[in-house]
mmCIF file of C-alpha atoms in Angstrom:
data_model
loop_
_atom_site.group_PDB
_atom_site.id
_atom_site.type_symbol
_atom_site.label_atom_id
_atom_site.label_comp_id
_atom_site.label_asym_id
_atom_site.label_seq_id
_atom_site.Cartn_x
_atom_site.Cartn_y
_atom_site.Cartn_z
ATOM 1 C CA MET A 17 -5.916 -26.571 19.629
ATOM 2 C CA GLY A 18 -6.352 -22.678 19.198
ATOM 3 C CA LYS A 19 -6.922 -20.567 16.413
ATOM 4 C CA LEU A 20 -5.943 -17.337 14.273
ATOM 5 C CA ALA A 21 -6.496 -13.665 14.479
ATOM 6 C CA VAL A 22 -8.372 -12.395 12.652
ATOM 7 C CA ASP A 23 -7.617 -8.953 12.855
ATOM 8 C CA GLY A 24 -4.549 -6.634 14.239
ATOM 9 C CA SER A 25 -2.998 -3.380 13.999
ATOM 10 C CA ALA A 26 0.060 -1.407 14.438
ATOM 11 C CA VAL A 27 0.891 2.442 14.178
ATOM 12 C CA ALA A 28 4.831 4.319 13.350
ATOM 13 C CA ILE A 29 6.260 7.611 12.700
ATOM 14 C CA ALA A 30 8.419 8.017 9.944
ATOM 15 C CA PRO A 31 10.662 10.140 10.211
ATOM 16 C CA VAL A 32 10.029 11.144 6.294
ATOM 17 C CA PRO A 33 7.375 13.083 3.723
ATOM 18 C CA ILE A 34 4.132 11.123 3.259
ATOM 19 C CA ASP A 35 5.300 10.415 -0.715
ATOM 20 C CA ALA A 36 8.456 8.802 0.002
ATOM 21 C CA VAL A 37 5.870 6.319 2.305
ATOM 22 C CA TRP A 38 3.619 6.201 -0.722
ATOM 23 C CA ALA A 39 5.704 5.002 -3.410
ATOM 24 C CA VAL A 40 6.484 2.817 -1.449
ATOM 25 C CA VAL A 41 3.702 0.882 -0.290
ATOM 26 C CA THR A 42 1.593 1.326 -3.199
ATOM 27 C CA ASP A 43 4.668 -1.234 -4.474
ATOM 28 C CA PRO A 44 4.316 -4.823 -4.941
ATOM 29 C CA THR A 45 7.414 -5.567 -6.531
ATOM 30 C CA ARG A 46 8.828 -3.985 -1.998
ATOM 31 C CA LEU A 47 6.607 -5.792 -0.365
ATOM 32 C CA GLY A 48 9.556 -8.581 0.257
ATOM 33 C CA ASP A 49 11.612 -5.781 1.972
ATOM 34 C CA TRP A 50 9.159 -5.350 5.170
ATOM 35 C CA SER A 51 6.801 -8.657 4.422
ATOM 36 C CA LEU A 52 7.317 -11.163 7.228
ATOM 37 C CA GLU A 53 5.806 -13.756 5.200
ATOM 38 C CA VAL A 54 6.105 -12.163 1.221
ATOM 39 C CA ASN A 55 9.212 -12.756 -0.103
ATOM 40 C CA ASP A 56 8.700 -11.245 -3.264
ATOM 41 C CA ALA A 57 6.072 -9.558 -5.237
ATOM 42 C CA ASP A 58 4.932 -8.298 -9.051
ATOM 43 C CA TRP A 59 2.673 -6.729 -10.809
ATOM 44 C CA THR A 60 0.541 -9.670 -13.112
ATOM 45 C CA GLY A 61 -1.961 -8.827 -16.512
ATOM 46 C CA ARG A 62 -1.359 -5.343 -17.416
ATOM 47 C CA TRP A 63 -1.282 -3.016 -14.427
ATOM 48 C CA ASN A 64 1.710 -2.100 -13.536
ATOM 49 C CA SER A 65 1.015 0.263 -10.674
ATOM 50 C CA ALA A 66 -1.709 0.255 -7.754
ATOM 51 C CA GLU A 67 -5.120 1.022 -9.364
ATOM 52 C CA MET A 68 -8.201 0.202 -7.889
ATOM 53 C CA GLY A 69 -8.832 -3.453 -8.845
ATOM 54 C CA ALA A 70 -5.111 -3.525 -9.845
ATOM 55 C CA ARG A 71 -3.356 -7.835 -9.206
ATOM 56 C CA PHE A 72 -0.612 -8.436 -8.267
ATOM 57 C CA ILE A 73 1.003 -12.479 -6.848
ATOM 58 C CA GLY A 74 3.578 -12.714 -4.249
ATOM 59 C CA ALA A 75 5.512 -15.361 -3.022
ATOM 60 C CA VAL A 76 4.914 -16.217 -0.033
ATOM 61 C CA ARG A 77 6.179 -18.076 3.733
ATOM 62 C CA VAL A 78 4.245 -19.018 6.376
ATOM 63 C CA GLY A 79 6.307 -21.553 7.923
ATOM 64 C CA ARG A 80 6.823 -24.422 6.300
ATOM 65 C CA LEU A 81 4.262 -23.905 3.835
ATOM 66 C CA ASN A 82 4.872 -21.268 -0.355
ATOM 67 C CA SER A 83 2.270 -19.970 -2.461
ATOM 68 C CA ASP A 84 1.913 -17.734 -4.743
ATOM 69 C CA ARG A 85 -1.330 -16.002 -3.954
ATOM 70 C CA THR A 86 -2.329 -12.729 -5.375
ATOM 71 C CA GLY A 87 -3.448 -9.959 -4.359
ATOM 72 C CA GLU A 88 -6.282 -7.802 -5.586
ATOM 73 C CA VAL A 89 -5.561 -3.285 -5.145
ATOM 74 C CA VAL A 90 -9.383 -2.635 -3.556
ATOM 75 C CA GLU A 91 -8.714 0.768 -1.469
ATOM 76 C CA LEU A 92 -6.780 4.183 -3.089
ATOM 77 C CA ASP A 93 -6.672 7.164 -1.829
ATOM 78 C CA PRO A 94 -3.045 9.326 -3.130
ATOM 79 C CA PRO A 95 -1.585 9.410 -0.404
ATOM 80 C CA PHE A 96 -3.523 8.403 3.041
ATOM 81 C CA ALA A 97 -4.835 4.945 1.799
ATOM 82 C CA TYR A 98 -4.139 1.926 0.629
ATOM 83 C CA GLY A 99 -5.731 -1.870 0.679
ATOM 84 C CA TRP A 100 -5.475 -4.299 -1.017
ATOM 85 C CA ARG A 101 -6.636 -8.045 -0.922
ATOM 86 C CA THR A 102 -6.008 -12.027 -1.469
ATOM 87 C CA ILE A 103 -7.188 -14.031 -3.732
ATOM 88 C CA PRO A 104 -9.809 -17.214 -2.457
ATOM 89 C CA THR A 105 -8.451 -19.709 -5.074
ATOM 90 C CA ILE A 106 -9.820 -23.779 -4.118
ATOM 91 C CA ALA A 107 -5.261 -24.350 -3.248
ATOM 92 C CA TYR A 108 -6.207 -21.792 -0.183
ATOM 93 C CA PRO A 109 -10.160 -20.166 0.368
ATOM 94 C CA GLU A 110 -8.826 -17.521 3.050
ATOM 95 C CA SER A 111 -9.050 -13.516 2.167
ATOM 96 C CA THR A 112 -6.795 -11.687 3.754
ATOM 97 C CA LEU A 113 -7.642 -7.557 3.242
ATOM 98 C CA TRP A 114 -4.689 -5.474 4.323
ATOM 99 C CA ARG A 115 -4.783 -1.712 4.819
ATOM 100 C CA VAL A 116 -2.376 0.837 5.229
ATOM 101 C CA VAL A 117 -3.078 3.694 5.750
ATOM 102 C CA LEU A 118 -0.815 6.730 5.858
ATOM 103 C CA GLU A 119 -1.408 10.670 8.371
ATOM 104 C CA PRO A 120 1.233 13.222 8.043
ATOM 105 C CA ALA A 121 2.307 14.484 11.264
ATOM 106 C CA SER A 122 5.221 17.214 12.734
ATOM 107 C CA GLU A 123 7.664 14.305 12.979
ATOM 108 C CA GLY A 124 7.138 12.778 9.861
ATOM 109 C CA THR A 125 4.731 9.953 8.504
ATOM 110 C CA LEU A 126 2.157 8.972 10.642
ATOM 111 C CA ILE A 127 1.653 4.395 9.360
ATOM 112 C CA GLU A 128 -0.586 2.336 10.096
ATOM 113 C CA LEU A 129 -0.565 -1.083 9.210
ATOM 114 C CA SER A 130 -3.278 -3.555 9.568
ATOM 115 C CA PHE A 131 -5.208 -6.441 8.430
ATOM 116 C CA GLU A 132 -8.267 -8.129 8.941
ATOM 117 C CA SER A 133 -9.363 -12.028 8.299
ATOM 118 C CA LEU A 134 -12.118 -11.434 5.983
ATOM 119 C CA ARG A 135 -12.697 -14.840 4.659
ATOM 120 C CA MET A 136 -11.268 -18.373 6.634
ATOM 121 C CA ASN A 137 -12.061 -22.086 6.244
ATOM 122 C CA PRO A 138 -11.937 -23.564 10.498
ATOM 123 C CA MET A 139 -10.161 -26.232 9.182
ATOM 124 C CA LEU A 140 -7.697 -24.432 7.510
ATOM 125 C CA ASP A 141 -7.183 -21.700 10.142
ATOM 126 C CA ARG A 142 -6.786 -25.696 12.482
ATOM 127 C CA LEU A 143 -3.764 -26.667 10.203
ATOM 128 C CA MET A 144 -2.503 -23.171 10.003
ATOM 129 C CA PHE A 145 -1.951 -22.327 13.864
ATOM 130 C CA ARG A 146 -0.907 -26.120 14.634
ATOM 131 C CA PHE A 147 1.982 -26.255 11.274
ATOM 132 C CA ALA A 148 2.264 -22.477 11.243
ATOM 133 C CA PRO A 149 3.520 -20.723 13.920
ATOM 134 C CA GLN A 150 4.487 -17.705 12.832
ATOM 135 C CA ARG A 151 0.850 -16.886 11.651
ATOM 136 C CA ARG A 152 -0.022 -17.190 15.786
ATOM 137 C CA GLU A 153 2.407 -14.094 15.931
ATOM 138 C CA ARG A 154 0.215 -11.921 12.355
ATOM 139 C CA ALA A 155 -0.762 -9.443 14.868
ATOM 140 C CA SER A 156 1.775 -8.697 17.667
ATOM 141 C CA ASN A 157 3.818 -8.898 13.431
ATOM 142 C CA LEU A 158 3.427 -6.398 12.418
ATOM 143 C CA ALA A 159 5.175 -3.533 14.608
ATOM 144 C CA ILE A 160 8.302 -5.734 13.636
ATOM 145 C CA GLU A 161 7.286 -5.344 9.368
ATOM 146 C CA LEU A 162 5.904 -1.797 10.513
ATOM 147 C CA SER A 163 9.609 -0.978 12.091
ATOM 148 C CA ARG A 164 11.427 -2.258 7.945
ATOM 149 C CA LEU A 165 9.224 -0.087 6.509
ATOM 150 C CA VAL A 166 9.680 2.777 8.551
ATOM 151 C CA GLY A 167 13.163 1.993 8.042
ATOM 152 C CA LEU A 168 13.778 1.381 4.200
ATOM 153 C CA VAL A 169 11.842 3.902 3.869
ATOM 154 C CA SER A 170 14.954 6.138 6.366
ATOM 155 C CA GLY A 171 16.794 4.265 4.771
#
C-alpha cells in the first residue's frame, strides 16, 4: 500500500489585478467554488474576515468520507501571502498547511497554491491512500483547483 504526497504546489496566472484574487482566496465562503475537497465553508466564532488566528469551518469531502474541518489563518501578508492550517482533532489527527502566494505580473496576477502535510497518523495515511483516491492525486489536483480559481476571479 502506498503513502500520500506530503507536499505539492502549482502556479497559474490570472488576468486580473492582485486585489481581485486576494478577495477570493481570503474568503473561506468561496472555497467551495474552487476547491476539489471543500464543499462549503464559513467563518466561525467571532471571526468574519481574514486575520491572524481567525478560524473557519469547512465541509470536506474526500472520496466517500465527509467531515467538518476547522481551518486557522496562520499567515497573512496582504495582498501577497495567505496561509491556513487544518486543526488536528481526535477524529482527524492530521494537519495540512495551505498557502496562496500572489505576485503582480504583466499579464495579471501570478498565483502559487501549495500544501504541506504538517502531521499525519501513519494508519490514517494508509487508509486515506486506499479508500480516498482523490487524496492520492492531491498534488496534481492543485492545477485543477488553480484553473477553477482563475476562472472564478476572471469571470
